[in-house]
Coordinates of C-alpha atoms in Angstrom, one line a residue:
Chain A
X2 CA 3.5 -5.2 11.5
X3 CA 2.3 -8.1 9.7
X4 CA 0.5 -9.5 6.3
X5 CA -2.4 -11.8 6.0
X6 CA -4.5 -12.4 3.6
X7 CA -7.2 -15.0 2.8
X8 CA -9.4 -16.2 -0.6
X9 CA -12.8 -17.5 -0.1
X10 CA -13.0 -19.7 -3.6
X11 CA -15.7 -22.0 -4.9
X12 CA -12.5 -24.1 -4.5
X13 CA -11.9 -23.9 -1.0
X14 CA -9.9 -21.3 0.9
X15 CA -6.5 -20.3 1.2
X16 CA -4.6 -18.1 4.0
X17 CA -1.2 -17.2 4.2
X18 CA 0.7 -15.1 6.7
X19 CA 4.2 -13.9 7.5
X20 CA 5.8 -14.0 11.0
X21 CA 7.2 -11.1 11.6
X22 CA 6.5 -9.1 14.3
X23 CA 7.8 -5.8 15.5
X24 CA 8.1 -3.1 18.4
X25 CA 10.6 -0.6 16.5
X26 CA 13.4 -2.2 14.1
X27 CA 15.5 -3.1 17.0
X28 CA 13.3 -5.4 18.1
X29 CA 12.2 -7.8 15.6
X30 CA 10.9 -11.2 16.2
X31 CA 9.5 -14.5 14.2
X32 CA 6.1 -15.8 15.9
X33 CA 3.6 -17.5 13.6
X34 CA 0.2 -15.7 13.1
X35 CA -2.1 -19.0 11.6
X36 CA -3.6 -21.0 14.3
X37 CA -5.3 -24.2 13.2
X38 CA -8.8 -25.7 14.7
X39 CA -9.9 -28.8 13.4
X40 CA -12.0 -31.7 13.8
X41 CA -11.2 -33.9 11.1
X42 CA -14.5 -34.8 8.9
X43 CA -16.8 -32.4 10.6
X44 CA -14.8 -28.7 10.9
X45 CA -11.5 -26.5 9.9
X46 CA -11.5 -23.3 11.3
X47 CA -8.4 -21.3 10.9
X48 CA -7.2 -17.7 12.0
X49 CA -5.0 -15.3 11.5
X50 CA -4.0 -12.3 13.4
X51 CA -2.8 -9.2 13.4
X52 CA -1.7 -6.0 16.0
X53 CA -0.8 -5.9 18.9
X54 CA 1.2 -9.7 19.6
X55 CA -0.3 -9.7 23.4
X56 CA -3.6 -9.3 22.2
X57 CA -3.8 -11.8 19.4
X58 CA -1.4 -14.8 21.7
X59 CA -4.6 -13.5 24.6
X60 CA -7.2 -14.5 22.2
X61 CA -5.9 -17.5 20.6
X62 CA -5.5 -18.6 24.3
X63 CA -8.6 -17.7 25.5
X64 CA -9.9 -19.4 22.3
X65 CA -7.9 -22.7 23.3
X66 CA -8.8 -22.8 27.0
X67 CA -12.3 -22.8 26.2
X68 CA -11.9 -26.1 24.3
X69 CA -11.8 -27.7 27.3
X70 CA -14.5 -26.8 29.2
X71 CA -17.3 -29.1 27.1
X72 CA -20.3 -26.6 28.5
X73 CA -19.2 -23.7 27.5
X74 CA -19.8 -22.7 23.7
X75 CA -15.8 -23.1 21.9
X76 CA -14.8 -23.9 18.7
X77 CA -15.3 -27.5 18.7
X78 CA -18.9 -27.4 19.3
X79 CA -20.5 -24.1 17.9
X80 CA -22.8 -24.8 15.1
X81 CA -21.4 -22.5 12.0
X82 CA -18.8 -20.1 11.1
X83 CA -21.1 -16.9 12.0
X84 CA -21.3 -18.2 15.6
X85 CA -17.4 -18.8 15.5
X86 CA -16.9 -14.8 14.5
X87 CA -19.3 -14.1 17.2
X88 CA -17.6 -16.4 19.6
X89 CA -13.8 -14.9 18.4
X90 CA -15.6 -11.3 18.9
X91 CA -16.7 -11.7 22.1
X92 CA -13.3 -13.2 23.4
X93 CA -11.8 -10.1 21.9
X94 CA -13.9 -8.1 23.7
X95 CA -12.6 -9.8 27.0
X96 CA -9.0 -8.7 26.5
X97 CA -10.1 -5.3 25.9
X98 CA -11.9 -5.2 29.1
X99 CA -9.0 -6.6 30.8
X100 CA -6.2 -4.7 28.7
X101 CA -7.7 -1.4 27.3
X102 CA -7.2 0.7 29.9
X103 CA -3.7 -1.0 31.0
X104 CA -1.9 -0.5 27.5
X105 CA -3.9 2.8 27.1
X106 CA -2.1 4.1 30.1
X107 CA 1.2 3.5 27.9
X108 CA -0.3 5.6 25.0
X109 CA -0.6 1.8 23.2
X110 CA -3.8 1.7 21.3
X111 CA -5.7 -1.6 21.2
X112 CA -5.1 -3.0 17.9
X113 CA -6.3 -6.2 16.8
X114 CA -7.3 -7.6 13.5
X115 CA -8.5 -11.5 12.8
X116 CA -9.1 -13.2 9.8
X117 CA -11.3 -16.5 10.6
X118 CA -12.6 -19.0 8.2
X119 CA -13.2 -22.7 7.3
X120 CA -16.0 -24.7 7.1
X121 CA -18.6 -26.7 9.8
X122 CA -20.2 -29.6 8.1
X123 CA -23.9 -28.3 6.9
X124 CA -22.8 -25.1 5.2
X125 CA -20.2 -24.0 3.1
X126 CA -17.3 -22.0 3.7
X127 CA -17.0 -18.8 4.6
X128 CA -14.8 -16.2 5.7
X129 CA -14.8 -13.5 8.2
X130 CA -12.5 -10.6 9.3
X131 CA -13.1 -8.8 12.6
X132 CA -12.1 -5.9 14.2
X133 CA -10.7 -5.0 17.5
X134 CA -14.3 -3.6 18.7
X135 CA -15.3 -7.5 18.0
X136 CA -17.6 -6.5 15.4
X137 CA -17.2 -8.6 11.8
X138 CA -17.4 -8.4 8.3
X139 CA -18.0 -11.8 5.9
X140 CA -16.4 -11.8 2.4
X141 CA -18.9 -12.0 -0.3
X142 CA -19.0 -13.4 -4.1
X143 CA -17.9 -9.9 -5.1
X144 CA -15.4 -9.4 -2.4
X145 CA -13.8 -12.7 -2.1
X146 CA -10.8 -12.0 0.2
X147 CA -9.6 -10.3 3.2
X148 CA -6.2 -9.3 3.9
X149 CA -4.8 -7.8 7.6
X150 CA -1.7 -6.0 8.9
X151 CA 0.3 -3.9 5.9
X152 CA -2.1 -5.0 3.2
X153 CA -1.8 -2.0 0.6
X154 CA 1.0 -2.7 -1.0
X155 CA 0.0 -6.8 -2.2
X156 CA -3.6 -5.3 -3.0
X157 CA -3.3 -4.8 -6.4
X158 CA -2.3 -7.7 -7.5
X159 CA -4.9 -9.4 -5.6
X160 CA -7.9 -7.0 -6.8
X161 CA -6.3 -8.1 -10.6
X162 CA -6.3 -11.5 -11.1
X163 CA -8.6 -13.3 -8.0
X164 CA -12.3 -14.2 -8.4
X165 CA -14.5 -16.5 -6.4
X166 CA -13.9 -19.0 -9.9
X167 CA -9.6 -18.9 -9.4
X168 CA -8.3 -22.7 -8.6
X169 CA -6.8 -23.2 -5.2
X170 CA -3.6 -23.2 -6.5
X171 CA -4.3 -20.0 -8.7
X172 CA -5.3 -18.6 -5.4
X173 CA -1.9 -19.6 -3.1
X174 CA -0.1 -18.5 -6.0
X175 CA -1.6 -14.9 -6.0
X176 CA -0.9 -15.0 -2.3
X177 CA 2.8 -15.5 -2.6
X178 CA 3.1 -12.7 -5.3
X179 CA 1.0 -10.1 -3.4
X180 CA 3.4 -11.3 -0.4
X181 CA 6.4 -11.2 -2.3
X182 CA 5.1 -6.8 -2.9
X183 CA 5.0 -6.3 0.5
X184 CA 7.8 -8.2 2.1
X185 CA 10.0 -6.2 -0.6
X186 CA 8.5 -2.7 -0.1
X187 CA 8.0 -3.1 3.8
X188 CA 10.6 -4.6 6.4
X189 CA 8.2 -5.5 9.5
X190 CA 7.3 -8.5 7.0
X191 CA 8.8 -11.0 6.2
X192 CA 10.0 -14.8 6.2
X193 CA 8.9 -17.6 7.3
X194 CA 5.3 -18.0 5.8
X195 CA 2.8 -20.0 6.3
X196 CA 0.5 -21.0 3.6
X197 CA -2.8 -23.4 4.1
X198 CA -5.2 -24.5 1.5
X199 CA -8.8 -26.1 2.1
X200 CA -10.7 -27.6 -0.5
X201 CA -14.2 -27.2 -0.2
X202 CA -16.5 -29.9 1.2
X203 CA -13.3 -31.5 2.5
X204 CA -13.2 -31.0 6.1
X205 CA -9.8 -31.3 6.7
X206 CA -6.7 -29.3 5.7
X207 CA -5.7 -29.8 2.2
X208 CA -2.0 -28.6 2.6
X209 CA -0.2 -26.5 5.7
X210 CA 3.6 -25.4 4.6
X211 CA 6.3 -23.4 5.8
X212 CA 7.9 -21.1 3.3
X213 CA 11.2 -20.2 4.6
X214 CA 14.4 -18.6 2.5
X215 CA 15.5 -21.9 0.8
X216 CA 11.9 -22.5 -0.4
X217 CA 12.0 -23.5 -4.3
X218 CA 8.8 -22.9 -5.6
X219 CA 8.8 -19.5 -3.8
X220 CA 12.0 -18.5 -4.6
X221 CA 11.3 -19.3 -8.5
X222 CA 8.0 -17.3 -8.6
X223 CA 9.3 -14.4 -6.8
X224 CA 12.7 -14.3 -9.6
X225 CA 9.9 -15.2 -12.7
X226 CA 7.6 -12.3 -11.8
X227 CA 9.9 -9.9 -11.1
X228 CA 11.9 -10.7 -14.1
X229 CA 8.2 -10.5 -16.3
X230 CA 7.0 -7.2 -14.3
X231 CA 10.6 -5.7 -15.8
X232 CA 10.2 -7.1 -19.3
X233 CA 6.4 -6.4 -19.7
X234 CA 7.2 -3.2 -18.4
X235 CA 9.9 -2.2 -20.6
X236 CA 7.6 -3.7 -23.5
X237 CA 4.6 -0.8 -22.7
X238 CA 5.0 2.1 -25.0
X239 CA 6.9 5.2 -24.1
X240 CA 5.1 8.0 -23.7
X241 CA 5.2 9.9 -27.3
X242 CA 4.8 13.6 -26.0
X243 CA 4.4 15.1 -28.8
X244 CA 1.1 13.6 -29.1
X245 CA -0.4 15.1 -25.4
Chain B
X15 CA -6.6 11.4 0.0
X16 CA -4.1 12.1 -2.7
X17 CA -1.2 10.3 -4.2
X18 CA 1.9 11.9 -6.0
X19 CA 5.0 10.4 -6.8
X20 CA 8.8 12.2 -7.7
X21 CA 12.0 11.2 -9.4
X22 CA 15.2 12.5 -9.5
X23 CA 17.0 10.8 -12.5
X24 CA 20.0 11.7 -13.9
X25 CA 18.1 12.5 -16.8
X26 CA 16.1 15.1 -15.3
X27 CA 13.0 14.8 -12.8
X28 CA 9.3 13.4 -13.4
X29 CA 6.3 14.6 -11.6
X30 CA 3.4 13.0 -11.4
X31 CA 0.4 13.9 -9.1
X32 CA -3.7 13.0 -9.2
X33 CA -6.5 15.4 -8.1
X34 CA -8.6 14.3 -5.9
X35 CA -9.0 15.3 -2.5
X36 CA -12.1 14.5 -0.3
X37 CA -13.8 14.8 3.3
X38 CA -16.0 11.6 3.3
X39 CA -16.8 10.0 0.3
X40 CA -19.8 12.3 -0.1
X41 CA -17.5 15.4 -0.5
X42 CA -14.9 14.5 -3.5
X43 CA -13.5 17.4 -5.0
X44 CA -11.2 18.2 -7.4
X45 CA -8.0 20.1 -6.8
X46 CA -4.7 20.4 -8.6
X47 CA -1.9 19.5 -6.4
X48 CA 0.8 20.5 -8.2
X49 CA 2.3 24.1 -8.8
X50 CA 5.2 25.4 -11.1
X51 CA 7.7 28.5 -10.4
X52 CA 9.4 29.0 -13.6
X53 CA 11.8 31.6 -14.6
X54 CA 13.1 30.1 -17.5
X55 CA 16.8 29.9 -18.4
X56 CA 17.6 29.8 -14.7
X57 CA 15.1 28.0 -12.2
X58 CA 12.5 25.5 -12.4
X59 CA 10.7 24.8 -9.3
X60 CA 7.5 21.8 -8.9
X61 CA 6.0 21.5 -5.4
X62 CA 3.5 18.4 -4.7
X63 CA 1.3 19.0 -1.9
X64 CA -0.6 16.1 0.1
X65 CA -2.5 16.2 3.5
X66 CA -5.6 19.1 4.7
X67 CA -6.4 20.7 1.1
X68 CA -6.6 23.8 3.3
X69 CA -3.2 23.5 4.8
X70 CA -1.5 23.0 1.8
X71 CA -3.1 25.8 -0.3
X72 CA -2.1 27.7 2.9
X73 CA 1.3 27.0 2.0
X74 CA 1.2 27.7 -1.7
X75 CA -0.5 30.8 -1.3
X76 CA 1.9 32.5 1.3
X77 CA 5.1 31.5 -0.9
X78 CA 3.2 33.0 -3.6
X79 CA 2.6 36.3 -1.6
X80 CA 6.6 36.2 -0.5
X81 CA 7.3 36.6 -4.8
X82 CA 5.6 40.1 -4.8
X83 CA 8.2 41.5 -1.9
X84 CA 11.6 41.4 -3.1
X85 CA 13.2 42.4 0.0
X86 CA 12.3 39.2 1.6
X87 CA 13.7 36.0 0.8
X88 CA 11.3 33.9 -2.0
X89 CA 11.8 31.3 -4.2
X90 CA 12.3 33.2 -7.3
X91 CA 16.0 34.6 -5.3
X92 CA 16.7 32.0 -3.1
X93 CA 20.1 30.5 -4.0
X94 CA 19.7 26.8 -4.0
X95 CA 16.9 23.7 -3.5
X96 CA 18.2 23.5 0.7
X97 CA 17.1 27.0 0.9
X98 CA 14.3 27.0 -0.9
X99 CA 13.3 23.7 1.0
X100 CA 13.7 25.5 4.2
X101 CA 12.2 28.5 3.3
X102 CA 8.9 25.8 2.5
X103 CA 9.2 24.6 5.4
X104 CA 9.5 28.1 7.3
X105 CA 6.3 28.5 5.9
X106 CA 4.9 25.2 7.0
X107 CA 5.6 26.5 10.4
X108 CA 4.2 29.4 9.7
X109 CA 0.9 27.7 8.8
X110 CA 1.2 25.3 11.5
X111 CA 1.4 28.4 14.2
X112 CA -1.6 29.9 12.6
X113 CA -3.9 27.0 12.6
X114 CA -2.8 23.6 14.0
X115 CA -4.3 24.9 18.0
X116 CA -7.9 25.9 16.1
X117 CA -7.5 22.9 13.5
X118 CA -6.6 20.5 16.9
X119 CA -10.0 21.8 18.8
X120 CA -12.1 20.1 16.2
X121 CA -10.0 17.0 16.3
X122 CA -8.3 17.1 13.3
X123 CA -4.0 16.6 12.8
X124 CA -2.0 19.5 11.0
X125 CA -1.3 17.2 8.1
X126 CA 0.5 18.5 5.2
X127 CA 3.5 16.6 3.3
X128 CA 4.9 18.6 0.5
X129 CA 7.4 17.7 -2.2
X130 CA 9.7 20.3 -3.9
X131 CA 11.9 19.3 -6.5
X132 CA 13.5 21.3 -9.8
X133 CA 17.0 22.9 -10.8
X134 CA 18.5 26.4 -9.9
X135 CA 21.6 27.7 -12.3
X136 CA 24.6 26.7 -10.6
X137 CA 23.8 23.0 -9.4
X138 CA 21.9 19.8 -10.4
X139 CA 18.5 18.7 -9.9
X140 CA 17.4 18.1 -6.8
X141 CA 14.6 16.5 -4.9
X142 CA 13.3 17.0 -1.0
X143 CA 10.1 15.7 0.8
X144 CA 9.1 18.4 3.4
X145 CA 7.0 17.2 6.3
X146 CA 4.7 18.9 8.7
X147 CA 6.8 19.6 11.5
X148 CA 8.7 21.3 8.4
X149 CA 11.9 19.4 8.5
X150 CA 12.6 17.7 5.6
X151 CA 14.8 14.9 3.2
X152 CA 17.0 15.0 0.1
X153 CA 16.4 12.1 -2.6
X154 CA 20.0 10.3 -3.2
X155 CA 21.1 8.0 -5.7
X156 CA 20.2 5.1 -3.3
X157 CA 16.4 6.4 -3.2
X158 CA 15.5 8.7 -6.1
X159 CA 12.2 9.0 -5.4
X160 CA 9.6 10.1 -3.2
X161 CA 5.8 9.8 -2.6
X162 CA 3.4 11.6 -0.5
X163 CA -0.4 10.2 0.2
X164 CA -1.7 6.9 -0.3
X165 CA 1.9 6.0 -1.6
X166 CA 1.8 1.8 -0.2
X167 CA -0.5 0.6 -3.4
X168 CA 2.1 2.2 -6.0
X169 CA 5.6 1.3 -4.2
X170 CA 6.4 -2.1 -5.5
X171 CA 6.4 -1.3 -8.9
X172 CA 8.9 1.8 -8.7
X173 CA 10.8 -0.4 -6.4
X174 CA 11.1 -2.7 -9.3
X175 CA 11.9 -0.9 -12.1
X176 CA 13.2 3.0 -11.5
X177 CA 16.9 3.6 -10.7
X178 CA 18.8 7.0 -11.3
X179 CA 19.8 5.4 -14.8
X180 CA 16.2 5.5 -15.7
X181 CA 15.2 7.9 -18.6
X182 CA 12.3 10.3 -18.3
X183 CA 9.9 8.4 -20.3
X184 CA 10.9 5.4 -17.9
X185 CA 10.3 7.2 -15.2
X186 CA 6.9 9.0 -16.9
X187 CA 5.9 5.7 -17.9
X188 CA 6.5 4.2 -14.2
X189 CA 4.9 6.9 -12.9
X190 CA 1.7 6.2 -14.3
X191 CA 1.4 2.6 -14.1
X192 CA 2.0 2.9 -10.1
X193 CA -0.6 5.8 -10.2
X194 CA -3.0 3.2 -12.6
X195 CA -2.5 1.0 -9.2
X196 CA -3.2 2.9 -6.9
X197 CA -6.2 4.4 -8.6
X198 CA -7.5 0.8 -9.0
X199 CA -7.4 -0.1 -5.3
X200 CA -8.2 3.4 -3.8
X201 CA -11.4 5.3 -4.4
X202 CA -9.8 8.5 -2.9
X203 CA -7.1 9.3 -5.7
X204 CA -8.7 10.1 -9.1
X205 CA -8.2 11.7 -12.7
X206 CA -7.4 14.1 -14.2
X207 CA -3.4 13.8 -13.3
X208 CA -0.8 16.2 -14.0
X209 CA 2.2 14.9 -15.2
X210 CA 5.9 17.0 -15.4
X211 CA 8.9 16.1 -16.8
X212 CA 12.1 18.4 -16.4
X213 CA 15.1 17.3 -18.4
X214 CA 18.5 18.2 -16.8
X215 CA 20.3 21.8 -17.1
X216 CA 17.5 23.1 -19.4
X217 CA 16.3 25.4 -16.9
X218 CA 12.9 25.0 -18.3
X219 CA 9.9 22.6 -18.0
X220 CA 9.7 20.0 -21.1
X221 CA 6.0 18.8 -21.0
X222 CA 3.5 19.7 -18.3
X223 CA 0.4 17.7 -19.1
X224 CA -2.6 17.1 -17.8
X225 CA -4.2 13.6 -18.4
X226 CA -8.2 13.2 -18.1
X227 CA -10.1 9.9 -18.7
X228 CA -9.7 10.0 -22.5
X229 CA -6.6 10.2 -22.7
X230 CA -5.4 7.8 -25.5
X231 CA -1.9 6.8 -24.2
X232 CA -2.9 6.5 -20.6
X233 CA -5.4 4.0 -21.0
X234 CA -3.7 2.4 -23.7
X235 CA -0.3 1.8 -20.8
X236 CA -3.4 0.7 -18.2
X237 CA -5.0 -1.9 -20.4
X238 CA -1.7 -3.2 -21.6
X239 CA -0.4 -3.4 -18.5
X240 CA -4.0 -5.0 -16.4
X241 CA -3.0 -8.3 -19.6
X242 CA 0.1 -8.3 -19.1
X243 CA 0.1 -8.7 -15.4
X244 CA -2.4 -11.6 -15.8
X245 CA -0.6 -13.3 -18.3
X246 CA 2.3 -12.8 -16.7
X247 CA 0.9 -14.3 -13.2
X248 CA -1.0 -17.2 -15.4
X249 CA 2.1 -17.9 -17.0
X250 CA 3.8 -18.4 -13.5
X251 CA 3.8 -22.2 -12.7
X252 CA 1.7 -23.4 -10.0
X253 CA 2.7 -24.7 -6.5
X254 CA 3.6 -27.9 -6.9
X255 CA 1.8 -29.6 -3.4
X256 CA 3.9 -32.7 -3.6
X257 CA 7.7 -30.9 -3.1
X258 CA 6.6 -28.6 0.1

């Protein structure tokens, strides 16, 4: 499995995702999940993926061999984000034409999740997730993220402290903690991450990192929260049961 | 969907389950999911139930039934938790023989998860998780607990913060701020909750409550909890761009 999640802010946007992949835990691999398209001053468009690994690399390729055929709608020349999730739909939609049946034959569903968002000079940003049917959702001013893969156990966090108003940094920040629940709670996640931010009006990627084990600022949020989640935990009143 | 959550301390057991259960979101109901066999001085017994209301009341019903003939084996006699866990899931199988080809023709799984847990005279408390093929697992000193349902949005905190050495208002207290999380991010697990605790070679149930939307402590532990967790997370420093 995987985790991704991405904000929409009046800031900008932020996306992070894990690498790890799985097919049983004797076979777990590291392959990165954010794939960056941009034109620098005029678009960022960035994805994430999750499911099946052949079908998300089979998009993303698709994706990148239609950049270079100029007449055919890509990427680098549709005019806004909705066309882009139509565009990423329609590709996904491909494979399973090609692959359905195959993998189906092996009792493998078709699973495929993408986050896509960024901006295209003449609108703002926005964010989309889309299913495997290639049908999409856009996050909203009420529901300002998406998150893919094993995404119940960072939700809470996420549903507590992020609004469209949160600072990019207050964003990436909640990111890492809601990663942090799952990478400790599930095992098909885990490190390296990678974590972009986009400030709004920008058009160009703010900051791209890799988190790996040694990171410091991960590291040191990961030991502070834990540590505060313990004490304001053991700082809650007991229950008094004589009271029920 | 349901969530319930189980510890086996070594200061007794906690039980802690909600009451919703629902076909759609037009048809929420709700249904207590948790029963008591008692025969104080010498066996406490608390079973959990998650999964097809129907299948699960199935269950509770027939072990019921199995009290009234003393000739057969029932949990009142049976000797230990293993036996009384497999008898459970005996009937499980039972259930599963009855229904699961009728159940299957309208496209719907045989899917019931049950969790039994209490103290018979003679040995210490003891926890199991039955599942639907009735087979089932013992909580150890590693992993004292167990959940059944929509258990992903509540792991990370018990993760965090119950071990064996926990004491029962720990582990009450724990109990309901992962069910206060999971309540938050999923519509399909509501109030009231009932909420067990069993202290150690008492052979008797200490407080068996049940905990509606006014209760005082409850929401006192949620709102508490909801600012602590953002001051917590505000507290955190922010990513520092420049060191990545």
């Amino acid at each position: 499995m995987t985790y991704c999640v991405a904000m929409r802010l009046d800031a900008g946007l932020v996306f992070l995702s894990d690498s790890r992949t799985n097919a049983g835990v004797d076979h777990i691999n590291t392959f990165r999940k954010m794939t960056v398209f941009e034109r620098p001053g005029e678009r960022v468009l960035v994805l994430m993926t999750a499911g099946n690994l052949s079908i998300s690399q089979s998009v993303v390729n698709l994706l990148r061999e239609r950049l270079q055929s100029p007449d055919e709608e890509n990427l680098h020349t549709l005019p806004n984000l909705f066309e882009v999730a139509r565009h990423i739909g329609t590709v996904v939609r491909e494979v399973h034409q090609r692959d359905a049946a195959a993998l189906g034959e092996f009792g493998i569903d078709f699973n495929a999740a993408i986050v896509v968002g960024g901006q295209i000079a003449g609108e703002a940003p926005r964010l989309f997730n889309i299913y495997a049917a290639g049908n999409f959702i856009e996050a909203t001013d009420e529901t300002p993220y998406f998150q893919i893969g094993e995404s119940k156990y960072g939700k809470p966090i996420v549903d507590r402290v992020v609004t469209r108003r949160s600072s990019l940094e207050e964003g990436a920040k909640c990111a890492l903690i809601s990663m942090d629940s799952t990478i400790r709670s599930n095992l098909s996640v885990g490190l390296p991450l990678d974590l972009l931010t986009y400030a709004s009006d920008t058009f160009r990627v703010r900051e791209h990192v890799s988190i790996g084990h040694n990171d410091a600022y991960f590291n040191e949020i990961r030991r502070q929260w834990g540590e505060r989640l313990r004490q304001s935990f053991s700082e809650l009143p007991d229950p008094d049961w004589t009271k029920f």
